[in-house]
Amino acid sequence: MLTLKEVKAAIAFDQPKLRATAADRRILVEGSYLVSERDVVAAPDGPIAEFNIRMELPDLYPRREPKVFEVGGRIPRNPDRHINPDGDCCVTVWENWLAASRDHSFGSFLKGPLSEYFLGQFWFEKTGKWPFGERPHGLKGLEEAYADALGIANKRESLLYHLRLLSQDWPKGHWPCPCGSGKALRRCHHQDLMAMHRRVPPDIARRMLLRLDPKN
Amino acid sequence: MTMHDKRLAKTHDDILEAMAEALAIPPSKLEEARSRYEAIGNWLDRPESTLADYDPAISPQGSFLLGTVTRPLTDAEEYDVDLVCRLNATKAEFTQKSLKDAVGYEVGLYAKAHGMTKPDDGRRCWTLNYAAGAQFHMDILPALPDAQRYQTKLLAEGYRTLAHDSALSGHAIAITDKTLPHYDQPTEDWPQSNPTGYGAWFRNRMLVQLTESKKAFAKRERITASVDEIPDYKVKTPLQRAVQLLKRHRDCMFAEDCEHKPISIIITTLSAHAYNEETTISGALQSILTVMDRYIEDRGGAAWVANPVNPAENFADKWAEEPKKSENFDRWLGQARQDFALYLRANAFDKVPELLREHLGPQLVDRAMAAVLPVAAAGLAAPAIITSAARAEDVDRAQHAVDQINRAGPQSKPWARS
Ligand SMILES: [Zn+2]
């Protein structure tokens, strides 16, 4: 469970213009987020950019994803800028980050996706391009992100089938192998699937599945 | 002096260095203090001295030993130079009282011979006051060698490594305390101290940068001497600079409440723990201010800042009975973290935020800045031309930041829910 102490420690020195407070079942982080180079304690000209933000961190973080709002009105409210009309920032596809990175601490989120998002916004302001790429909107973006996390081709049926297998604590060996060979998984790509299972554990696979197809 | 004579600051570290230099004891003052305490040492050791048979030796302890002396806040206040006067004798030859008196007698003669007032008789020290202009006084701590008993205790407490490290525990001393009941009785269990061991520990925490600083010094001064021949006090490491800045910040913040301000030994010890041989003052401050409080232990509910060369000793032993001291430490650390972080992380190098300026002393900051910045750069509006140039630089910097992330592999891509 995320504690106020952990959040305060993460922003203490590196983000001196953010303030953290505890609210009902969540932690609020508000103020100015500073975009800087990595591994630079003090840039002679100051930060590259600043964004006024409000962050809502659920106490179940990282199981529940943080919400980030740009509140300074600097980013035009346009889906192509990866922001919703209420300023809600689509920083990343959450489960993709959970599967792709080992360190899910709040500090890691602050220095990873959040920094990439706002550096990206600054870069887009200057050049009209996204420096680290972007996801398609909506469902298509989810599918692409999940296929990336699994390391498979982005085909919906195959993705859903992989996720059903991965949702099981012990993927069923007698199910057909997802490669389409017609053989049972245990006689085909069992090793590969188990490696994927370690990378994308069942709880994350279940959430991916739920978001792709709420009927599941 | 023309503009070209100035060594102009270009980074936060240049400014921090200038401020640390301005709040350190001036080299001439340091030399004066050294020659004065050496004179006392010579006096105690002169042939007709009543202590001559005991090879009396004077050595600095505390900030003079560690190289972290800061100027007093006002010219009216004095440097207090902490000295150990160690006799080569045993507790069979002295009681605490007779040792204190024997040292006091000779220090008194020294004062008289130099037209000074009688030394003050403190709980553990003799205080020698110089004429007003000298701006310092000497606290002289009478002591006997007591390493063996010190090391035996360490062993009994389970600190084997410390007990066997002669640099850390081989120079421990027995000291006197006139408030103790057996003060004038022949006993073995005198109070102990280990300033030399602490100094060795502190020096170890910055050994790499101490050597680097000496190499740089030799190069700068075109000295061919080897690094070992350059005395420590000729250079300052990022750790020493950071400690000076933090002590100064503490002094200014608690100018009205000296009673309960966080004590130097706590700030120094926690800083040295947190320091990781960073090569810059800003890097040292980042490490120190981020993690220094993690070195405060919790021993059975009591906050414990262990003496690194005698972990059974708690530098924060007053916190339990005076919660205000512990609260003040937290308040100070929070403020120091905020003040330095705001400057280093959120401002250009030539813009010192108001609170940091206030907490390091406005006059001192302004003077240090004026010495390393062209004109009074801070606060002046920049011409439009520079603004657009700066904007092109912003893109260059962003490009660099993007490259850094691309090299490490980005962790995310922006998306949109709908
Ligand atoms: Zn297969």
XYZ file of C-alpha atoms and ligand atoms in Angstrom:
635
model
C 0.000 0.000 0.000
C 1.275 3.425 -0.969
C 2.109 5.676 1.968
C 2.325 9.454 2.194
C 5.840 8.986 3.526
C 6.928 7.121 0.396
C 5.421 9.777 -1.872
C 7.015 12.584 0.106
C 10.395 10.862 0.004
C 10.159 10.458 -3.776
C 9.443 14.128 -4.437
C 11.443 15.546 -1.508
C 14.498 16.771 -3.341
C 13.957 16.060 -7.006
C 10.561 17.763 -7.336
C 10.635 20.596 -4.803
C 7.627 22.324 -6.342
C 5.263 19.416 -5.712
C 3.321 18.986 -2.459
C 1.822 15.732 -1.250
C -1.154 15.442 1.088
C -3.225 12.507 2.236
C -6.892 12.561 1.327
C -9.606 9.951 1.633
C -8.063 6.637 0.462
C -5.690 8.417 -1.845
C -2.765 10.766 -1.906
C -2.880 14.071 -3.722
C 0.208 15.525 -5.319
C -0.078 19.070 -6.546
C 2.161 21.789 -7.895
C 4.678 22.274 -10.611
C 6.305 19.233 -12.215
C 9.846 19.982 -13.386
C 11.201 18.441 -16.565
C 14.987 18.013 -16.475
C 17.726 15.925 -17.976
C 18.418 12.601 -16.313
C 21.287 12.350 -13.853
C 21.667 16.122 -13.637
C 21.368 17.508 -10.126
C 21.259 21.160 -11.144
C 20.981 22.385 -14.727
C 22.636 25.829 -15.025
C 19.625 27.305 -16.842
C 17.056 25.662 -14.600
C 14.536 23.030 -15.647
C 13.733 22.500 -19.342
C 10.029 23.019 -18.676
C 7.407 23.104 -15.921
C 3.863 21.782 -15.984
C 1.225 22.514 -13.392
C -0.266 19.225 -12.375
C -2.541 17.459 -9.916
C -2.028 13.773 -9.325
C -4.387 11.415 -7.577
C -2.684 8.312 -6.269
C -5.056 5.590 -5.116
C -3.922 3.846 -1.946
C -3.949 0.616 -3.958
C -1.201 1.997 -6.226
C 0.389 0.370 -8.253
C -2.506 -2.091 -8.619
C -4.703 0.893 -9.416
C -3.331 3.415 -11.830
C -2.585 7.023 -10.843
C -4.544 9.833 -12.429
C -2.581 12.812 -13.665
C -4.186 16.134 -14.613
C -2.510 19.047 -16.319
C -4.141 22.016 -14.617
C -2.187 24.956 -16.013
C -3.957 24.901 -19.391
C -0.618 24.629 -21.175
C -1.585 21.512 -23.141
C -4.491 22.055 -25.599
C -7.402 19.767 -24.657
C -7.272 17.643 -27.746
C -7.087 13.813 -27.843
C -4.253 14.111 -30.355
C -2.275 15.725 -27.545
C -3.003 12.676 -25.381
C -5.136 14.551 -22.932
C -8.864 14.418 -22.168
C -11.094 17.510 -22.053
C -10.881 17.619 -18.228
C -7.083 17.731 -18.374
C -6.740 14.013 -17.586
C -3.416 12.972 -19.081
C -3.098 9.629 -20.872
C 0.450 9.132 -19.654
C 0.728 5.522 -20.729
C -1.197 2.267 -20.970
C -0.844 1.281 -17.336
C -0.660 -2.509 -17.646
C 1.964 -2.166 -20.344
C 4.185 -0.260 -17.937
C 3.526 -2.769 -15.150
C 4.561 -5.610 -17.444
C 7.503 -3.780 -19.005
C 9.169 -2.360 -15.911
C 10.352 -4.120 -12.803
C 10.244 -1.206 -10.404
C 6.659 -0.067 -9.823
C 7.432 2.324 -6.980
C 5.994 5.804 -7.155
C 9.510 7.207 -7.566
C 10.020 4.995 -10.594
C 6.741 6.241 -12.132
C 7.817 9.834 -11.485
C 11.171 9.391 -13.210
C 9.899 7.053 -15.916
C 6.511 7.469 -17.630
C 5.640 10.823 -16.065
C 8.917 12.391 -17.089
C 8.642 10.890 -20.578
C 5.088 12.189 -20.942
C 5.891 15.787 -20.053
C 9.199 15.855 -21.903
C 7.200 14.474 -24.837
C 4.638 17.269 -24.483
C 7.402 19.867 -24.501
C 9.005 18.208 -27.518
C 5.666 18.181 -29.324
C 5.215 21.903 -28.605
C 8.551 22.571 -30.279
C 8.575 20.048 -33.112
C 5.088 18.630 -33.562
C 6.425 15.109 -33.031
C 6.261 12.550 -30.206
C 9.831 11.615 -29.267
C 9.013 8.127 -27.986
C 6.138 7.359 -30.344
C 2.455 7.283 -29.412
C -0.360 4.771 -29.159
C -3.499 4.860 -31.318
C -6.534 6.136 -29.431
C -8.865 3.880 -27.508
C -9.061 0.115 -27.929
C -6.524 -0.002 -30.755
C -3.908 1.588 -28.505
C -4.648 -0.893 -25.738
C -4.255 -3.846 -28.092
C -0.991 -2.529 -29.440
C 0.375 -1.864 -25.947
C -0.614 -5.307 -24.664
C 0.809 -7.084 -27.711
C 4.051 -5.161 -27.114
C 4.070 -6.189 -23.461
C 3.564 -9.840 -24.426
C 6.024 -9.590 -27.304
C 3.568 -11.030 -29.863
C 2.068 -9.833 -33.136
C -0.847 -7.478 -32.674
C -3.805 -9.679 -33.706
C -6.868 -9.406 -31.511
C -7.923 -13.072 -31.412
C -4.416 -14.299 -30.690
C -3.940 -11.585 -28.060
C -7.166 -12.549 -26.277
C -6.258 -16.239 -26.362
C -2.770 -15.562 -24.941
C -4.288 -13.428 -22.202
C -6.780 -16.176 -21.289
C -3.908 -18.609 -20.920
C -1.819 -16.113 -18.966
C -4.745 -15.310 -16.636
C -4.472 -18.818 -15.223
C -2.179 -19.347 -12.275
C -1.025 -22.524 -14.040
C -1.668 -22.206 -17.793
C -3.450 -25.364 -18.938
C -1.028 -27.615 -20.807
C -3.731 -29.465 -22.714
C -5.076 -26.274 -24.313
C -4.054 -25.814 -27.952
C -0.798 -23.953 -28.360
C -1.375 -20.294 -29.291
C 1.042 -20.657 -32.221
C -1.679 -22.459 -34.204
C 0.277 -25.702 -34.737
C -2.703 -27.662 -33.463
C -0.542 -29.383 -30.824
C -1.185 -29.168 -27.092
C 0.639 -26.321 -25.390
C 2.685 -28.723 -23.234
C 4.076 -30.392 -26.359
C 4.741 -27.130 -28.208
C 5.633 -23.601 -27.016
C 5.244 -24.361 -23.307
C 8.625 -22.839 -22.320
C 7.955 -19.640 -24.236
C 4.557 -19.231 -22.668
C 5.918 -19.801 -19.162
C 8.548 -17.115 -19.754
C 5.755 -14.780 -20.843
C 3.789 -15.804 -17.715
C 6.659 -14.640 -15.520
C 6.812 -11.322 -17.362
C 3.041 -10.790 -17.394
C 1.704 -12.378 -14.209
C -1.943 -13.501 -13.982
C -3.256 -10.437 -12.153
C -1.960 -8.134 -14.893
C -3.139 -10.479 -17.671
C -6.619 -10.543 -16.113
C -6.782 -6.774 -16.044
C -5.632 -6.573 -19.663
C -8.298 -9.049 -20.624
C -10.963 -7.144 -18.733
C -10.090 -3.879 -20.430
C -9.991 -5.420 -23.910
C -13.218 -7.323 -23.506
C -15.338 -6.391 -20.478
C -17.422 -9.563 -20.976
C -14.512 -11.698 -19.742
C 40.002 44.974 -10.698
C 38.537 44.692 -14.174
C 35.735 42.389 -15.178
C 38.207 39.989 -16.720
C 39.882 39.322 -13.388
C 36.744 37.759 -12.035
C 36.376 34.007 -12.175
C 32.806 34.083 -13.349
C 30.356 31.484 -12.097
C 28.673 29.326 -14.721
C 26.948 26.700 -12.610
C 25.082 26.210 -9.354
C 28.228 24.577 -8.019
C 30.327 27.655 -8.732
C 27.845 29.669 -6.662
C 27.704 27.095 -3.849
C 31.500 27.025 -3.793
C 31.619 30.829 -3.559
C 29.073 30.839 -0.738
C 30.850 28.052 1.150
C 34.130 29.918 0.763
C 32.515 33.089 2.101
C 31.109 31.384 5.182
C 34.249 29.382 5.987
C 36.882 30.646 8.344
C 39.277 32.875 6.350
C 42.664 31.204 5.763
C 44.471 33.976 7.658
C 42.223 33.404 10.686
C 42.826 29.690 10.472
C 46.580 30.244 10.387
C 46.286 32.559 13.375
C 44.326 29.976 15.346
C 46.865 27.287 14.443
C 49.838 29.342 15.483
C 48.109 30.270 18.761
C 47.351 26.719 19.750
C 50.813 25.610 18.719
C 52.156 28.344 20.997
C 50.144 26.871 23.875
C 51.516 23.433 23.051
C 55.064 24.788 23.120
C 54.391 26.504 26.412
C 53.094 23.328 28.054
C 56.113 21.438 26.763
C 58.780 24.032 27.663
C 61.588 22.708 29.898
C 60.386 24.462 33.067
C 56.760 23.361 32.574
C 55.389 21.281 35.443
C 53.900 19.001 32.765
C 57.083 18.582 30.690
C 57.656 15.046 31.984
C 54.322 13.969 30.528
C 54.976 15.027 26.919
C 51.895 17.230 26.731
C 50.436 17.458 23.227
C 47.805 19.884 21.931
C 45.649 18.885 19.009
C 42.438 20.219 17.483
C 39.149 18.364 17.690
C 35.686 19.059 16.335
C 35.205 21.286 13.300
C 38.850 22.453 13.310
C 39.928 18.841 12.941
C 37.212 18.015 10.400
C 37.762 21.102 8.252
C 34.145 22.229 8.612
C 34.584 25.470 10.555
C 32.053 28.169 9.709
C 32.156 31.825 10.587
C 30.106 32.994 13.534
C 26.861 34.696 12.473
C 27.997 38.112 13.661
C 31.351 39.788 14.113
C 30.568 40.033 17.831
C 30.633 36.255 18.193
C 33.811 34.215 18.407
C 35.170 31.048 16.836
C 35.449 28.439 19.481
C 38.526 26.360 18.900
C 38.247 22.951 20.541
C 41.554 21.474 21.628
C 42.630 18.322 23.394
C 45.570 18.552 25.785
C 46.782 15.008 26.169
C 49.388 14.020 28.739
C 51.322 10.842 28.397
C 50.326 9.567 31.840
C 48.050 7.036 33.506
C 45.115 7.158 35.874
C 47.439 5.823 38.556
C 49.235 9.148 38.484
C 46.195 11.440 38.411
C 42.683 11.835 39.633
C 40.338 13.688 37.274
C 40.682 16.691 39.537
C 44.461 16.610 39.767
C 44.730 16.325 35.954
C 42.349 19.220 35.422
C 44.267 21.294 38.004
C 47.685 20.414 36.591
C 46.683 21.495 33.078
C 44.836 24.501 34.484
C 47.926 25.636 36.354
C 50.066 25.760 33.221
C 47.314 27.260 31.064
C 46.912 29.888 33.801
C 50.626 30.677 33.678
C 50.412 30.982 29.901
C 47.504 33.410 30.198
C 49.372 35.474 32.789
C 52.585 35.554 30.762
C 50.607 36.851 27.786
C 48.550 39.406 29.676
C 45.323 37.493 29.235
C 42.506 37.030 31.724
C 42.423 33.905 33.916
C 41.115 30.881 32.014
C 37.513 29.866 32.798
C 37.070 26.614 34.671
C 34.398 24.671 32.794
C 32.836 21.286 33.438
C 35.448 19.490 31.321
C 37.556 22.249 29.731
C 39.649 25.266 30.424
C 38.607 28.195 28.295
C 41.310 30.601 27.256
C 39.994 34.009 26.194
C 41.989 36.227 23.880
C 41.760 39.977 23.522
C 38.566 41.135 21.831
C 40.148 41.614 18.393
C 41.293 38.003 18.099
C 37.695 36.838 17.687
C 38.261 33.427 19.140
C 38.679 31.473 22.339
C 40.231 28.095 22.997
C 38.506 25.270 24.864
C 41.260 23.068 26.202
C 40.227 19.556 27.228
C 42.630 17.837 29.665
C 42.974 14.164 28.734
C 44.941 10.936 29.194
C 45.355 8.087 26.696
C 42.721 5.407 27.385
C 42.502 3.277 24.242
C 42.716 -0.077 25.921
C 39.714 0.415 28.188
C 37.812 1.952 25.245
C 38.521 -1.024 23.012
C 37.649 -3.498 25.763
C 34.263 -1.833 26.111
C 33.704 -1.926 22.340
C 34.476 -5.646 22.346
C 32.128 -6.258 25.255
C 29.387 -4.459 23.325
C 30.062 -6.599 20.256
C 31.796 -4.015 18.047
C 34.732 -6.202 17.076
C 35.708 -4.415 13.884
C 35.846 -1.042 15.587
C 37.767 -2.441 18.542
C 40.443 -3.849 16.243
C 40.773 -0.770 14.060
C 43.524 1.257 15.641
C 42.789 4.333 13.526
C 39.203 4.398 14.788
C 39.659 3.352 18.402
C 43.397 3.401 19.161
C 43.504 7.074 20.154
C 40.609 7.195 22.593
C 41.115 9.339 25.661
C 39.976 9.627 29.255
C 38.638 13.064 30.161
C 37.563 14.827 33.347
C 34.151 15.981 34.532
C 33.919 18.026 37.692
C 30.240 17.188 38.229
C 30.994 13.499 38.824
C 31.024 12.200 42.447
C 34.422 10.492 42.180
C 35.999 13.510 40.532
C 38.740 13.775 43.154
C 39.095 10.038 43.830
C 41.663 7.751 42.227
C 39.456 5.636 39.927
C 39.652 3.894 36.572
C 36.222 4.752 35.201
C 36.750 8.242 33.872
C 34.534 9.574 31.147
C 35.888 8.829 27.694
C 36.031 10.495 24.339
C 37.467 9.701 20.930
C 37.799 12.837 18.799
C 40.750 11.487 16.797
C 38.856 8.294 15.934
C 35.848 10.328 14.844
C 38.114 12.488 12.679
C 39.552 9.370 11.038
C 36.042 8.038 10.374
C 34.923 11.323 8.839
C 38.053 11.487 6.689
C 37.420 7.930 5.491
C 33.953 8.899 4.318
C 35.514 11.323 1.791
C 38.892 9.763 1.122
C 38.503 9.551 -2.653
C 37.476 13.181 -3.032
C 40.114 14.299 -0.533
C 42.769 12.790 -2.775
C 41.145 14.251 -5.889
C 40.974 17.695 -4.292
C 44.641 17.499 -3.391
C 45.591 16.487 -6.931
C 43.618 19.424 -8.289
C 45.230 21.708 -5.724
C 48.739 20.560 -6.660
C 47.996 21.138 -10.329
C 46.462 24.559 -9.709
C 49.347 25.715 -7.519
C 51.931 23.991 -9.720
C 53.232 22.023 -6.750
C 55.272 18.928 -7.515
C 54.837 17.478 -4.028
C 53.004 14.172 -3.755
C 49.413 14.200 -2.598
C 50.392 12.779 0.804
C 52.531 15.814 1.517
C 49.665 18.258 1.100
C 47.974 18.815 4.463
C 44.233 18.165 4.589
C 43.368 21.715 5.584
C 44.631 23.070 2.255
C 41.637 21.650 0.399
C 37.898 21.152 0.864
C 35.883 18.183 -0.373
C 32.223 18.428 -1.479
C 31.284 16.790 1.838
C 33.057 19.459 3.871
C 31.502 22.212 1.754
C 28.044 20.704 2.123
C 28.445 20.424 5.904
C 29.538 24.065 6.105
C 26.515 25.199 4.088
C 24.151 23.097 6.192
C 25.595 24.340 9.484
C 25.276 27.902 8.288
C 21.678 27.272 7.235
C 21.022 25.906 10.710
C 22.697 28.911 12.382
C 20.552 31.392 10.456
C 17.349 29.441 10.909
C 17.826 29.191 14.669
C 19.454 32.579 15.267
C 16.705 33.322 17.827
C 16.623 29.873 19.399
C 20.227 28.762 19.872
C 19.282 26.586 22.854
C 17.443 24.024 20.786
C 19.117 24.174 17.404
C 20.256 20.880 15.844
C 23.820 20.305 16.999
C 26.754 20.259 14.586
C 27.897 16.744 15.445
C 24.489 15.353 14.426
C 24.432 17.266 11.135
C 28.044 16.283 10.440
C 27.601 12.598 11.267
C 24.401 12.122 9.271
C 25.868 14.050 6.329
C 29.007 11.938 6.275
C 26.897 8.764 6.336
C 24.741 9.941 3.442
C 27.659 11.237 1.395
C 28.767 8.859 -1.289
C 31.932 10.484 -2.657
C 29.918 12.753 -4.957
C 32.241 14.974 -6.954
C 30.176 18.145 -6.644
C 28.646 20.125 -3.792
C 25.233 19.939 -5.469
C 25.518 16.159 -5.759
C 26.622 15.913 -2.134
C 23.687 18.077 -1.009
C 21.259 15.990 -3.045
C 22.416 12.755 -1.417
C 22.667 14.231 2.044
C 19.346 16.037 2.058
C 17.519 13.114 0.479
C 18.665 10.370 2.828
C 20.419 11.795 5.905
C 17.476 11.115 8.221
C 17.556 7.416 7.311
C 20.710 7.169 9.418
C 18.805 8.049 12.574
C 18.217 4.672 14.166
C 15.279 3.644 16.268
C 16.549 1.787 19.332
C 13.656 0.609 21.411
C 11.620 3.674 20.513
C 14.481 6.103 21.115
C 15.921 8.135 18.240
C 19.593 7.230 18.063
C 22.341 9.046 16.182
C 25.191 6.699 16.952
C 28.711 7.947 17.367
C 30.264 6.012 14.471
C 33.348 5.181 16.551
C 31.330 4.330 19.670
C 27.849 3.206 18.654
C 26.707 2.921 22.275
C 26.941 6.700 22.462
C 23.896 8.595 21.192
C 24.543 12.086 19.863
C 20.793 12.670 20.087
C 20.515 11.610 23.734
C 18.840 14.930 24.635
C 15.952 14.392 22.231
C 14.043 12.075 24.576
C 13.794 14.601 27.409
C 13.495 17.640 25.124
C 11.161 16.783 22.246
C 11.658 20.297 20.925
C 15.161 19.299 19.853
C 13.906 16.436 17.766
C 11.102 18.575 16.308
C 13.625 21.273 15.447
C 15.820 18.779 13.667
C 12.886 17.651 11.510
C 11.870 21.229 10.866
C 15.414 22.185 9.936
C 15.908 19.222 7.599
C 12.579 19.878 5.855
C 13.468 23.526 5.346
C 17.056 22.864 4.222
C 15.847 20.232 1.774
C 13.238 22.614 0.378
C 15.580 25.629 0.212
C 18.485 23.882 -1.502
C 16.265 21.757 -3.770
C 14.347 24.794 -4.956
C 17.595 26.475 -5.904
C 19.258 23.452 -7.484
C 16.290 21.800 -9.173
C 13.980 24.674 -10.048
C 16.148 27.719 -10.660
C 18.901 28.922 -12.921
C 22.288 29.091 -11.224
C 22.251 32.880 -10.879
C 18.839 32.994 -9.152
C 19.053 32.190 -5.471
C 15.535 31.818 -4.053
C 14.684 34.286 -1.310
C 14.373 31.728 1.477
C 17.746 30.168 0.765
C 19.273 33.638 0.661
C 17.682 34.401 4.013
C 18.768 31.088 5.536
C 22.384 31.491 4.495
C 22.486 35.175 5.430
C 21.470 37.780 2.809
C 24.660 39.806 3.129
C 26.885 36.790 2.771
C 24.953 35.490 -0.237
C 24.932 38.878 -1.959
C 28.641 39.336 -1.372
C 29.478 35.861 -2.664
C 27.258 36.349 -5.728
C 28.689 39.758 -6.516
C 32.173 38.264 -6.507
C 31.398 35.670 -9.171
C 28.651 37.209 -11.313
C 28.949 40.002 -13.871
C 27.546 43.239 -12.388
C 24.528 42.469 -10.249
C 23.132 39.982 -12.721
C 20.481 38.564 -10.446
C 17.098 40.158 -11.053
C 18.035 42.129 -14.160
C 15.732 41.700 -17.137
C 17.435 39.813 -19.928
C 17.412 41.421 -23.386
C 14.954 39.902 -25.876
C 17.746 38.491 -28.011
C 18.930 36.279 -25.175
C 15.391 34.990 -24.638
C 15.133 33.606 -28.139
C 18.627 32.195 -27.957
C 17.647 30.518 -24.713
C 14.641 29.002 -26.475
C 16.848 27.357 -29.101
C 18.959 26.049 -26.234
C 15.836 24.622 -24.603
C 15.243 22.508 -27.680
C 18.865 21.375 -27.663
C 18.513 20.397 -24.039
C 15.252 18.591 -24.704
C 16.934 16.774 -27.597
C 19.669 15.678 -25.223
C 17.107 14.528 -22.640
C 15.203 12.615 -25.328
C 18.429 10.943 -26.482
C 19.220 9.910 -22.914
C 15.836 8.238 -22.601
C 16.067 6.609 -26.006
C 19.449 5.148 -25.131
C 18.100 3.615 -21.921
C 14.845 2.574 -23.665
C 11.687 4.597 -23.040
C 9.189 3.018 -20.645
C 5.995 4.508 -22.012
C 4.077 5.944 -24.952
C 1.244 8.409 -24.589
C -2.209 7.126 -25.429
C -5.791 8.413 -25.345
C -8.737 6.701 -23.729
C -11.085 7.587 -26.544
Zn 3.294 -23.755 -30.454
